[in-house]
Structures are given as structure tokens and as C-alpha cells.
Amino acid sequence: MTVRLFIVALTAALPATAQTDTARATYDARIAGVWQGDGGTCATQKGSWAFGPDTLRGNATTFTLTGIHGTADRVVAAVTRPGSGASLNLILRPTGPDTLAINGPGIAADVTRCPAGDDTIVASMEEDARAYDTARFKPVRLQGVTCGDNCYVDYTAQREGAGDGQALCTAPECATWFDAGTLPDGFRDTIVGAEFGTAPQRDAAGTVMDPAFRAITAFGPPDVGLPNIPLPLPPGTYVDPALACGDAPNAALRTFTGAGISGSATRDCRLYLPERTGQTYSGIQTCTDTYSRQPSTWPATVTIDGPLAFTFDDGAGAAQSFRFCNGD
């Protein structure tokens, strides 16, 4: 089981002396074992956490436990990160003999006791949560379009802060979707970046029901926090396998920068590929149009055909295959 924790450093923590006998007893009896695992063996495993009497370890980062208080059902643990001094409070709720619920700013997760010798990753940590809080574009997974008195974009948030459900939309892309009354298949179940603001919600007569209803105001790349699996390809120029690099037209060439795949009409491309099945990576790509200089985002699927070859599908038509140019 993999659990991702999104941790936001707080400016204030519990005093170092903040501790109660009840909270300490609950921690010792019902929490420490779940975090440490039987015999503490999980503390040495990749990505696992150990929550002992003195420290909280996540990956290679060590946190100092500065205080515990609360009740038998709700323990608040204050921790600080040595060096930076960043601090945060974790709310720990035992939910069973071998399970623990963790809550806090940006945190909502469950962990299970890690048996001795088990390779299970109990929890892993994202260090970029602070940046995510101030990011312009929040990663959301588009689900569809619903139209009635108003048209809404249906989505699920991929990070906290965007909320799940429906939003009005004033972004230019939405006008086309709303006119059609549906979300194009190429965008359905795709992760994109959404900037949130507000817009008036009206009834059938045009009367404003809510002057500041949640609305998507623009689409763009998710600024932070979107998982990305790097492609196992060297940067360079790639060409249609049937052509020589020196004789190929621009449409048959692609440049892989290590960050994205660009063509003659695009630049500053960035792939976000959070999903992998076998040798196929899927997600989105954001690029800037070479001529209009406008950003755009679309679904992207890359299949690795060999150490120096791939097939790229940008959702605009038939997938194209490319091989690495070796100077031919």
C-alpha cells in the first residue's frame, strides 16, 4: 500500500513541553507500533516512515518530536525539521489495532502496520506542498460537462485546495465544450492545470443566484505537485523511422529536451506523465505555440518502442513513431 502525504510547514508548533500522560500512553500503545512496524523493521525500508519516541523519519528526512498532547482518540504531535526549523502539527487518530489516520494541513492519509520483512511502502512524502499552496494552476482530472441553467465542468482534484465537484468556467476552451454540451473524449479523465476564481451563477431567467460561484478561469500546466515519471530516452532529435534525418521535413522531426517533446510549431514543451502501464506513459503535455506564443495543454501518450525509439500520441490524430537521429 502506498500512501502519499502532502506536508505543509506551519509557522507555529506546540511548545516543546506540550505533552500529556494520556496522549503519551496512547502514542506508546496504539501509534508507535503502527508507524514502526513489528520489531521496527520497516524503518529501514525505502519510502517508509518510523515514528518513535524521539524522531519521525520520512525518506531521508528526520523530524524531531517536540511535544504530544490530546486525548486517547486524538493525539496531536508537534514536530520540527532540523536545519530549516520548519515545524508542523500532526493529528493522529488510532482507527484500529493496526491502523492509523493522519490529518493536518494538506494531510489526509491512513497507514497500516508494516509486518516484519514486508517490502510494503507505508508512506511517502511530497516536499513541494508549500509551493503548491501558492501555485496558480491546480492539477485536476477532467470528468465531463453538465449543462442546465448553467454549464459546469465536472472534475476531481489531484491535490487539496481545488475541491471536488463542479465549477463554472470562463476559460476560452469551455465555450466550445459548453456549446457542444460535452467534454471531448481526448480531455475526459485527463489531468490538466486549472486556475480557480469566481463567476456569477444564474437561474433560467438570468437572475444571479450566487455572484461568486467557484469557476475555472484558465487552463495551463499544473505548477507543482503533479507526479511525473521521466521517459527513459536521451535528449536529442528524433525522426520518422522511414526517413533519414537530413532529408526529413519538419513534420517528421521531433525534439525531446528531456522535459518535453516539441515540433516545428511548438516550443517550451513540458510532459507530465503520472501514469505508466508497461512501456506506455500517459498524462498531458503543455507547449507554447511558436507563432501565436499562446500556451496550450492536451493529452499525451508516449510508448517506448526501444532504447532510442518511441511512439507519440498527442490526441490530435494518428500516433506517430520516431527514432533517434544518429547523424544520418
PDB file of C-alpha atoms in Angstrom, residues 49-314:
ATOM      1  CA  TRP A  49       8.319   6.080   7.989  1.00  0.00           C
ATOM      2  CA  ALA A  50       9.273   5.340  11.565  1.00  0.00           C
ATOM      3  CA  PHE A  51       7.584   7.274  14.350  1.00  0.00           C
ATOM      4  CA  GLY A  52       9.495   6.528  17.505  1.00  0.00           C
ATOM      5  CA  PRO A  53       9.752   8.217  20.914  1.00  0.00           C
ATOM      6  CA  ASP A  54      12.226  10.800  19.642  1.00  0.00           C
ATOM      7  CA  THR A  55      12.075  11.182  15.881  1.00  0.00           C
ATOM      8  CA  LEU A  56       9.818  10.978  12.882  1.00  0.00           C
ATOM      9  CA  ARG A  57      11.623   9.849   9.746  1.00  0.00           C
ATOM     10  CA  GLY A  58      10.257  10.245   6.245  1.00  0.00           C
ATOM     11  CA  ASN A  59      12.511   9.075   3.422  1.00  0.00           C
ATOM     12  CA  ALA A  60      15.897  10.696   4.180  1.00  0.00           C
ATOM     13  CA  THR A  61      14.431  13.499   6.307  1.00  0.00           C
ATOM     14  CA  THR A  62      14.491  13.360  10.108  1.00  0.00           C
ATOM     15  CA  PHE A  63      11.974  15.293  12.185  1.00  0.00           C
ATOM     16  CA  THR A  64      12.335  15.914  15.897  1.00  0.00           C
ATOM     17  CA  LEU A  65       9.282  15.219  18.034  1.00  0.00           C
ATOM     18  CA  THR A  66       8.860  18.273  20.292  1.00  0.00           C
ATOM     19  CA  GLY A  67       5.557  17.601  22.012  1.00  0.00           C
ATOM     20  CA  ILE A  68       2.468  15.439  22.325  1.00  0.00           C
ATOM     21  CA  HIS A  69      -0.940  16.291  23.739  1.00  0.00           C
ATOM     22  CA  GLY A  70      -4.558  15.377  23.183  1.00  0.00           C
ATOM     23  CA  THR A  71      -6.825  12.520  24.168  1.00  0.00           C
ATOM     24  CA  ALA A  72      -6.941   8.760  23.811  1.00  0.00           C
ATOM     25  CA  ASP A  73      -8.716   9.163  20.466  1.00  0.00           C
ATOM     26  CA  ARG A  74      -6.915  12.220  19.119  1.00  0.00           C
ATOM     27  CA  VAL A  75      -3.200  12.753  19.617  1.00  0.00           C
ATOM     28  CA  VAL A  76      -1.583  15.964  18.366  1.00  0.00           C
ATOM     29  CA  ALA A  77       2.146  15.586  17.717  1.00  0.00           C
ATOM     30  CA  ALA A  78       4.369  18.619  17.134  1.00  0.00           C
ATOM     31  CA  VAL A  79       7.471  18.021  15.029  1.00  0.00           C
ATOM     32  CA  THR A  80      10.244  20.204  13.602  1.00  0.00           C
ATOM     33  CA  ARG A  81      12.655  19.665  10.745  1.00  0.00           C
ATOM     34  CA  PRO A  82      16.256  20.094  11.955  1.00  0.00           C
ATOM     35  CA  GLY A  83      18.270  22.604   9.986  1.00  0.00           C
ATOM     36  CA  SER A  84      15.394  24.545   8.453  1.00  0.00           C
ATOM     37  CA  GLY A  85      13.452  24.772  11.709  1.00  0.00           C
ATOM     38  CA  ALA A  86      10.206  24.174   9.823  1.00  0.00           C
ATOM     39  CA  SER A  87       7.502  22.852  12.111  1.00  0.00           C
ATOM     40  CA  LEU A  88       4.077  21.296  11.816  1.00  0.00           C
ATOM     41  CA  ASN A  89       1.398  19.606  13.872  1.00  0.00           C
ATOM     42  CA  LEU A  90       0.091  16.145  13.009  1.00  0.00           C
ATOM     43  CA  ILE A  91      -3.262  14.850  14.251  1.00  0.00           C
ATOM     44  CA  LEU A  92      -3.032  11.091  14.792  1.00  0.00           C
ATOM     45  CA  ARG A  93      -6.160   9.002  15.337  1.00  0.00           C
ATOM     46  CA  PRO A  94      -5.861   5.255  16.003  1.00  0.00           C
ATOM     47  CA  THR A  95      -8.606   3.655  13.894  1.00  0.00           C
ATOM     48  CA  GLY A  96      -7.921   0.035  14.791  1.00  0.00           C
ATOM     49  CA  PRO A  97      -5.298  -2.230  16.328  1.00  0.00           C
ATOM     50  CA  ASP A  98      -3.074  -1.904  13.246  1.00  0.00           C
ATOM     51  CA  THR A  99      -4.266   1.258  11.511  1.00  0.00           C
ATOM     52  CA  LEU A 100      -3.759   4.980  11.970  1.00  0.00           C
ATOM     53  CA  ALA A 101      -5.402   8.037  10.413  1.00  0.00           C
ATOM     54  CA  ILE A 102      -3.158  11.071   9.896  1.00  0.00           C
ATOM     55  CA  ASN A 103      -4.540  14.565   9.388  1.00  0.00           C
ATOM     56  CA  GLY A 104      -3.085  18.038   9.238  1.00  0.00           C
ATOM     57  CA  PRO A 105      -2.726  20.968   6.827  1.00  0.00           C
ATOM     58  CA  GLY A 106      -2.585  19.264   3.444  1.00  0.00           C
ATOM     59  CA  ILE A 107      -2.546  15.801   5.002  1.00  0.00           C
ATOM     60  CA  ALA A 108      -5.217  13.117   4.841  1.00  0.00           C
ATOM     61  CA  ALA A 109      -3.959   9.545   4.909  1.00  0.00           C
ATOM     62  CA  ASP A 110      -4.229   6.147   6.533  1.00  0.00           C
ATOM     63  CA  VAL A 111      -1.306   3.871   7.359  1.00  0.00           C
ATOM     64  CA  THR A 112      -1.195   0.219   8.340  1.00  0.00           C
ATOM     65  CA  ARG A 113       1.296  -1.646  10.498  1.00  0.00           C
ATOM     66  CA  CYS A 114       4.145  -2.859   8.322  1.00  0.00           C
ATOM     67  CA  PRO A 115       4.888  -6.534   9.069  1.00  0.00           C
ATOM     68  CA  ALA A 116       8.483  -7.584   9.649  1.00  0.00           C
ATOM     69  CA  GLY A 117      10.260  -8.283   6.386  1.00  0.00           C
ATOM     70  CA  ASP A 118       7.446  -6.832   4.267  1.00  0.00           C
ATOM     71  CA  ASP A 119       8.501  -4.601   1.370  1.00  0.00           C
ATOM     72  CA  THR A 120       5.297  -2.573   1.572  1.00  0.00           C
ATOM     73  CA  ILE A 121       5.815   1.178   1.437  1.00  0.00           C
ATOM     74  CA  VAL A 122       3.894   2.517   4.414  1.00  0.00           C
ATOM     75  CA  ALA A 123       4.020   6.181   3.431  1.00  0.00           C
ATOM     76  CA  SER A 124       5.954   8.583   1.240  1.00  0.00           C
ATOM     77  CA  MET A 125       6.292  12.342   1.384  1.00  0.00           C
ATOM     78  CA  GLU A 126       5.927  15.235  -1.042  1.00  0.00           C
ATOM     79  CA  GLU A 127       8.221  18.155  -0.187  1.00  0.00           C
ATOM     80  CA  ASP A 128       6.527  20.615  -2.555  1.00  0.00           C
ATOM     81  CA  ALA A 129       3.269  21.185  -0.681  1.00  0.00           C
ATOM     82  CA  ARG A 130       4.216  24.736   0.378  1.00  0.00           C
ATOM     83  CA  ALA A 131       4.770  25.712  -3.263  1.00  0.00           C
ATOM     84  CA  TYR A 132       1.527  24.026  -4.240  1.00  0.00           C
ATOM     85  CA  ASP A 133      -0.443  26.262  -1.893  1.00  0.00           C
ATOM     86  CA  THR A 134       0.631  29.335  -3.885  1.00  0.00           C
ATOM     87  CA  ALA A 135       0.569  27.718  -7.325  1.00  0.00           C
ATOM     88  CA  ARG A 136      -1.555  29.408  -9.975  1.00  0.00           C
ATOM     89  CA  PHE A 137      -2.740  26.211 -11.666  1.00  0.00           C
ATOM     90  CA  LYS A 138      -4.077  23.324  -9.583  1.00  0.00           C
ATOM     91  CA  PRO A 139      -3.950  19.834 -11.142  1.00  0.00           C
ATOM     92  CA  VAL A 140      -7.464  18.460 -11.677  1.00  0.00           C
ATOM     93  CA  ARG A 141      -8.786  15.423 -13.530  1.00  0.00           C
ATOM     94  CA  LEU A 142     -11.484  16.423 -16.019  1.00  0.00           C
ATOM     95  CA  GLN A 143     -14.572  14.202 -15.860  1.00  0.00           C
ATOM     96  CA  GLY A 144     -17.181  15.845 -18.086  1.00  0.00           C
ATOM     97  CA  VAL A 145     -19.535  18.756 -18.713  1.00  0.00           C
ATOM     98  CA  THR A 146     -23.007  19.226 -17.217  1.00  0.00           C
ATOM     99  CA  CYS A 147     -25.377  21.854 -18.619  1.00  0.00           C
ATOM    100  CA  GLY A 148     -28.708  23.130 -17.282  1.00  0.00           C
ATOM    101  CA  ASP A 149     -29.418  26.723 -16.288  1.00  0.00           C
ATOM    102  CA  ASN A 150     -25.612  26.982 -16.202  1.00  0.00           C
ATOM    103  CA  CYS A 151     -22.882  24.828 -17.704  1.00  0.00           C
ATOM    104  CA  TYR A 152     -20.292  23.326 -15.383  1.00  0.00           C
ATOM    105  CA  VAL A 153     -17.023  21.443 -15.705  1.00  0.00           C
ATOM    106  CA  ASP A 154     -17.047  18.246 -13.659  1.00  0.00           C
ATOM    107  CA  TYR A 155     -13.675  17.389 -12.131  1.00  0.00           C
ATOM    108  CA  THR A 156     -11.822  15.764  -9.258  1.00  0.00           C
ATOM    109  CA  ALA A 157      -8.900  17.492  -7.567  1.00  0.00           C
ATOM    110  CA  GLN A 158      -5.484  15.837  -7.685  1.00  0.00           C
ATOM    111  CA  ARG A 159      -4.248  17.882  -4.729  1.00  0.00           C
ATOM    112  CA  GLU A 160      -6.011  19.588  -1.853  1.00  0.00           C
ATOM    113  CA  GLY A 161      -7.061  23.178  -2.432  1.00  0.00           C
ATOM    114  CA  ALA A 162      -9.155  22.818  -5.584  1.00  0.00           C
ATOM    115  CA  GLY A 163     -12.125  20.927  -4.181  1.00  0.00           C
ATOM    116  CA  ASP A 164     -14.057  18.200  -5.983  1.00  0.00           C
ATOM    117  CA  GLY A 165     -17.286  18.557  -7.908  1.00  0.00           C
ATOM    118  CA  GLN A 166     -18.375  21.194 -10.393  1.00  0.00           C
ATOM    119  CA  ALA A 167     -17.212  24.647 -11.372  1.00  0.00           C
ATOM    120  CA  LEU A 168     -18.398  27.300 -13.761  1.00  0.00           C
ATOM    121  CA  CYS A 169     -15.817  28.041 -16.431  1.00  0.00           C
ATOM    122  CA  THR A 170     -14.824  31.300 -18.141  1.00  0.00           C
ATOM    123  CA  ALA A 171     -11.729  29.889 -19.881  1.00  0.00           C
ATOM    124  CA  PRO A 172     -11.916  30.090 -23.716  1.00  0.00           C
ATOM    125  CA  GLU A 173     -11.777  26.296 -24.085  1.00  0.00           C
ATOM    126  CA  CYS A 174     -15.017  25.906 -22.152  1.00  0.00           C
ATOM    127  CA  ALA A 175     -17.078  27.911 -24.644  1.00  0.00           C
ATOM    128  CA  THR A 176     -16.611  25.168 -27.247  1.00  0.00           C
ATOM    129  CA  TRP A 177     -17.328  22.408 -24.730  1.00  0.00           C
ATOM    130  CA  PHE A 178     -20.462  24.131 -23.456  1.00  0.00           C
ATOM    131  CA  ASP A 179     -21.777  24.785 -26.987  1.00  0.00           C
ATOM    132  CA  ALA A 180     -21.437  21.063 -27.690  1.00  0.00           C
ATOM    133  CA  GLY A 181     -22.760  20.123 -24.263  1.00  0.00           C
ATOM    134  CA  THR A 182     -19.999  17.578 -23.778  1.00  0.00           C
ATOM    135  CA  LEU A 183     -16.311  17.236 -22.993  1.00  0.00           C
ATOM    136  CA  PRO A 184     -14.232  15.924 -25.931  1.00  0.00           C
ATOM    137  CA  ASP A 185     -13.071  12.347 -25.432  1.00  0.00           C
ATOM    138  CA  GLY A 186      -9.446  13.462 -25.653  1.00  0.00           C
ATOM    139  CA  PHE A 187      -9.849  15.507 -22.461  1.00  0.00           C
ATOM    140  CA  ARG A 188     -12.057  13.146 -20.482  1.00  0.00           C
ATOM    141  CA  ASP A 189     -10.260  11.606 -17.481  1.00  0.00           C
ATOM    142  CA  THR A 190      -7.187  13.750 -18.258  1.00  0.00           C
ATOM    143  CA  ILE A 191      -5.182  15.728 -15.694  1.00  0.00           C
ATOM    144  CA  VAL A 192      -4.769  19.418 -16.520  1.00  0.00           C
ATOM    145  CA  GLY A 193      -3.943  22.581 -14.609  1.00  0.00           C
ATOM    146  CA  ALA A 194      -6.881  24.804 -13.667  1.00  0.00           C
ATOM    147  CA  GLU A 195      -6.800  28.357 -12.318  1.00  0.00           C
ATOM    148  CA  PHE A 196      -9.723  28.962  -9.964  1.00  0.00           C
ATOM    149  CA  GLY A 197     -11.680  32.137  -9.375  1.00  0.00           C
ATOM    150  CA  THR A 198     -15.370  33.018  -9.249  1.00  0.00           C
ATOM    151  CA  ALA A 199     -18.184  33.863 -11.663  1.00  0.00           C
ATOM    152  CA  PRO A 200     -21.917  34.654 -11.300  1.00  0.00           C
ATOM    153  CA  GLN A 201     -24.248  31.651 -11.156  1.00  0.00           C
ATOM    154  CA  ARG A 202     -27.639  32.440 -12.741  1.00  0.00           C
ATOM    155  CA  ASP A 203     -31.043  30.774 -12.891  1.00  0.00           C
ATOM    156  CA  ALA A 204     -33.073  30.145 -16.064  1.00  0.00           C
ATOM    157  CA  ALA A 205     -34.367  33.739 -16.050  1.00  0.00           C
ATOM    158  CA  GLY A 206     -30.866  35.162 -15.838  1.00  0.00           C
ATOM    159  CA  THR A 207     -31.171  36.240 -12.222  1.00  0.00           C
ATOM    160  CA  VAL A 208     -27.931  35.996 -10.277  1.00  0.00           C
ATOM    161  CA  MET A 209     -28.237  33.282  -7.632  1.00  0.00           C
ATOM    162  CA  ASP A 210     -24.629  33.374  -6.436  1.00  0.00           C
ATOM    163  CA  PRO A 211     -22.377  36.268  -7.519  1.00  0.00           C
ATOM    164  CA  ALA A 212     -19.188  34.414  -6.592  1.00  0.00           C
ATOM    165  CA  PHE A 213     -19.639  30.756  -7.516  1.00  0.00           C
ATOM    166  CA  ARG A 214     -16.457  28.681  -7.936  1.00  0.00           C
ATOM    167  CA  ALA A 215     -15.182  28.972 -11.516  1.00  0.00           C
ATOM    168  CA  ILE A 216     -12.254  27.822 -13.636  1.00  0.00           C
ATOM    169  CA  THR A 217     -10.801  30.959 -15.225  1.00  0.00           C
ATOM    170  CA  ALA A 218      -7.906  29.481 -17.221  1.00  0.00           C
ATOM    171  CA  PHE A 219      -6.181  26.229 -18.092  1.00  0.00           C
ATOM    172  CA  GLY A 220      -2.430  25.693 -18.064  1.00  0.00           C
ATOM    173  CA  PRO A 221       0.286  23.399 -16.773  1.00  0.00           C
ATOM    174  CA  PRO A 222      -0.062  22.154 -13.197  1.00  0.00           C
ATOM    175  CA  ASP A 223       2.524  24.313 -11.438  1.00  0.00           C
ATOM    176  CA  VAL A 224       3.641  21.782  -8.851  1.00  0.00           C
ATOM    177  CA  GLY A 225       2.713  18.543  -7.282  1.00  0.00           C
ATOM    178  CA  LEU A 226       1.733  16.548 -10.355  1.00  0.00           C
ATOM    179  CA  PRO A 227       3.610  13.233 -10.301  1.00  0.00           C
ATOM    180  CA  ASN A 228       5.788  12.768 -13.364  1.00  0.00           C
ATOM    181  CA  ILE A 229       7.550   9.609 -14.498  1.00  0.00           C
ATOM    182  CA  PRO A 230      10.614  10.519 -16.623  1.00  0.00           C
ATOM    183  CA  LEU A 231      10.967   8.889 -20.019  1.00  0.00           C
ATOM    184  CA  PRO A 232      13.949   6.513 -20.468  1.00  0.00           C
ATOM    185  CA  LEU A 233      15.121   8.333 -23.600  1.00  0.00           C
ATOM    186  CA  PRO A 234      18.179  10.510 -24.321  1.00  0.00           C
ATOM    187  CA  PRO A 235      17.509  14.135 -25.284  1.00  0.00           C
ATOM    188  CA  GLY A 236      18.001  14.934 -28.946  1.00  0.00           C
ATOM    189  CA  THR A 237      16.354  14.965 -32.355  1.00  0.00           C
ATOM    190  CA  TYR A 238      14.089  12.106 -33.408  1.00  0.00           C
ATOM    191  CA  VAL A 239      12.814  11.299 -36.905  1.00  0.00           C
ATOM    192  CA  ASP A 240      10.201   9.182 -38.671  1.00  0.00           C
ATOM    193  CA  PRO A 241      11.813   5.698 -38.864  1.00  0.00           C
ATOM    194  CA  ALA A 242      11.242   5.561 -42.633  1.00  0.00           C
ATOM    195  CA  LEU A 243      13.268   8.713 -43.284  1.00  0.00           C
ATOM    196  CA  ALA A 244      16.841   9.916 -42.943  1.00  0.00           C
ATOM    197  CA  CYS A 245      17.346  12.761 -40.510  1.00  0.00           C
ATOM    198  CA  GLY A 246      18.997  15.020 -43.063  1.00  0.00           C
ATOM    199  CA  ASP A 247      16.199  14.638 -45.612  1.00  0.00           C
ATOM    200  CA  ALA A 248      13.167  14.681 -43.328  1.00  0.00           C
ATOM    201  CA  PRO A 249      10.614  17.520 -43.459  1.00  0.00           C
ATOM    202  CA  ASN A 250       9.863  19.384 -40.249  1.00  0.00           C
ATOM    203  CA  ALA A 251       6.630  17.443 -39.751  1.00  0.00           C
ATOM    204  CA  ALA A 252       8.643  14.212 -39.474  1.00  0.00           C
ATOM    205  CA  LEU A 253      11.003  15.530 -36.780  1.00  0.00           C
ATOM    206  CA  ARG A 254      10.598  15.894 -33.041  1.00  0.00           C
ATOM    207  CA  THR A 255      12.952  17.254 -30.385  1.00  0.00           C
ATOM    208  CA  PHE A 256      12.989  15.610 -26.977  1.00  0.00           C
ATOM    209  CA  THR A 257      14.561  18.007 -24.478  1.00  0.00           C
ATOM    210  CA  GLY A 258      14.288  15.676 -21.515  1.00  0.00           C
ATOM    211  CA  ALA A 259      11.316  17.704 -20.313  1.00  0.00           C
ATOM    212  CA  GLY A 260       9.007  17.539 -23.321  1.00  0.00           C
ATOM    213  CA  ILE A 261       8.582  16.654 -26.999  1.00  0.00           C
ATOM    214  CA  SER A 262       8.384  19.628 -29.374  1.00  0.00           C
ATOM    215  CA  GLY A 263       7.857  20.020 -33.115  1.00  0.00           C
ATOM    216  CA  SER A 264       8.396  22.855 -35.544  1.00  0.00           C
ATOM    217  CA  ALA A 265       5.262  24.684 -34.374  1.00  0.00           C
ATOM    218  CA  THR A 266       5.767  24.251 -30.625  1.00  0.00           C
ATOM    219  CA  ARG A 267       8.394  25.159 -28.060  1.00  0.00           C
ATOM    220  CA  ASP A 268       8.933  25.094 -24.286  1.00  0.00           C
ATOM    221  CA  CYS A 269       7.084  21.784 -24.133  1.00  0.00           C
ATOM    222  CA  ARG A 270       6.684  20.010 -20.815  1.00  0.00           C
ATOM    223  CA  LEU A 271       5.379  16.484 -20.306  1.00  0.00           C
ATOM    224  CA  TYR A 272       3.518  15.480 -17.154  1.00  0.00           C
ATOM    225  CA  LEU A 273       3.223  11.698 -17.220  1.00  0.00           C
ATOM    226  CA  PRO A 274       1.864  10.431 -13.895  1.00  0.00           C
ATOM    227  CA  GLU A 275       0.720   7.028 -15.176  1.00  0.00           C
ATOM    228  CA  ARG A 276       2.630   4.090 -16.638  1.00  0.00           C
ATOM    229  CA  THR A 277       1.396   0.723 -17.919  1.00  0.00           C
ATOM    230  CA  GLY A 278       4.206  -1.451 -19.246  1.00  0.00           C
ATOM    231  CA  GLN A 279       6.127   0.763 -21.676  1.00  0.00           C
ATOM    232  CA  THR A 280       3.275   3.232 -22.177  1.00  0.00           C
ATOM    233  CA  TYR A 281       3.334   6.545 -20.285  1.00  0.00           C
ATOM    234  CA  SER A 282       0.247   8.772 -20.213  1.00  0.00           C
ATOM    235  CA  GLY A 283      -0.699  12.223 -18.978  1.00  0.00           C
ATOM    236  CA  ILE A 284      -0.600  15.656 -20.576  1.00  0.00           C
ATOM    237  CA  GLN A 285       1.839  17.939 -22.398  1.00  0.00           C
ATOM    238  CA  THR A 286       1.935  21.722 -22.268  1.00  0.00           C
ATOM    239  CA  CYS A 287       3.606  23.766 -25.014  1.00  0.00           C
ATOM    240  CA  THR A 288       3.876  27.309 -26.318  1.00  0.00           C
ATOM    241  CA  ASP A 289       2.812  27.859 -29.925  1.00  0.00           C
ATOM    242  CA  THR A 290       5.830  29.043 -31.919  1.00  0.00           C
ATOM    243  CA  TYR A 291       3.796  31.567 -33.891  1.00  0.00           C
ATOM    244  CA  SER A 292       0.993  32.792 -31.611  1.00  0.00           C
ATOM    245  CA  ARG A 293       3.075  32.390 -28.426  1.00  0.00           C
ATOM    246  CA  GLN A 294      -0.039  31.099 -26.679  1.00  0.00           C
ATOM    247  CA  PRO A 295       0.193  28.176 -24.232  1.00  0.00           C
ATOM    248  CA  SER A 296      -1.819  25.024 -24.797  1.00  0.00           C
ATOM    249  CA  THR A 297      -2.411  21.746 -22.985  1.00  0.00           C
ATOM    250  CA  TRP A 298      -3.526  18.413 -24.413  1.00  0.00           C
ATOM    251  CA  PRO A 299      -3.498  14.687 -23.604  1.00  0.00           C
ATOM    252  CA  ALA A 300      -0.229  12.886 -24.299  1.00  0.00           C
ATOM    253  CA  THR A 301       0.704   9.215 -24.537  1.00  0.00           C
ATOM    254  CA  VAL A 302       4.258   8.006 -25.131  1.00  0.00           C
ATOM    255  CA  THR A 303       5.085   4.358 -25.800  1.00  0.00           C
ATOM    256  CA  ILE A 304       8.738   3.332 -25.619  1.00  0.00           C
ATOM    257  CA  ASP A 305       9.487   1.137 -28.656  1.00  0.00           C
ATOM    258  CA  GLY A 306      13.162   0.631 -27.842  1.00  0.00           C
ATOM    259  CA  PRO A 307      16.160   2.322 -26.180  1.00  0.00           C
ATOM    260  CA  LEU A 308      16.145   5.030 -28.882  1.00  0.00           C
ATOM    261  CA  ALA A 309      12.604   4.963 -30.240  1.00  0.00           C
ATOM    262  CA  PHE A 310       9.094   5.956 -29.203  1.00  0.00           C
ATOM    263  CA  THR A 311       5.540   6.415 -30.463  1.00  0.00           C
ATOM    264  CA  PHE A 312       3.864   9.709 -29.571  1.00  0.00           C
ATOM    265  CA  ASP A 313       0.124  10.358 -29.484  1.00  0.00           C
ATOM    266  CA  ASP A 314      -0.870  13.941 -28.707  1.00  0.00           C
TER     267      ASP A 314
END
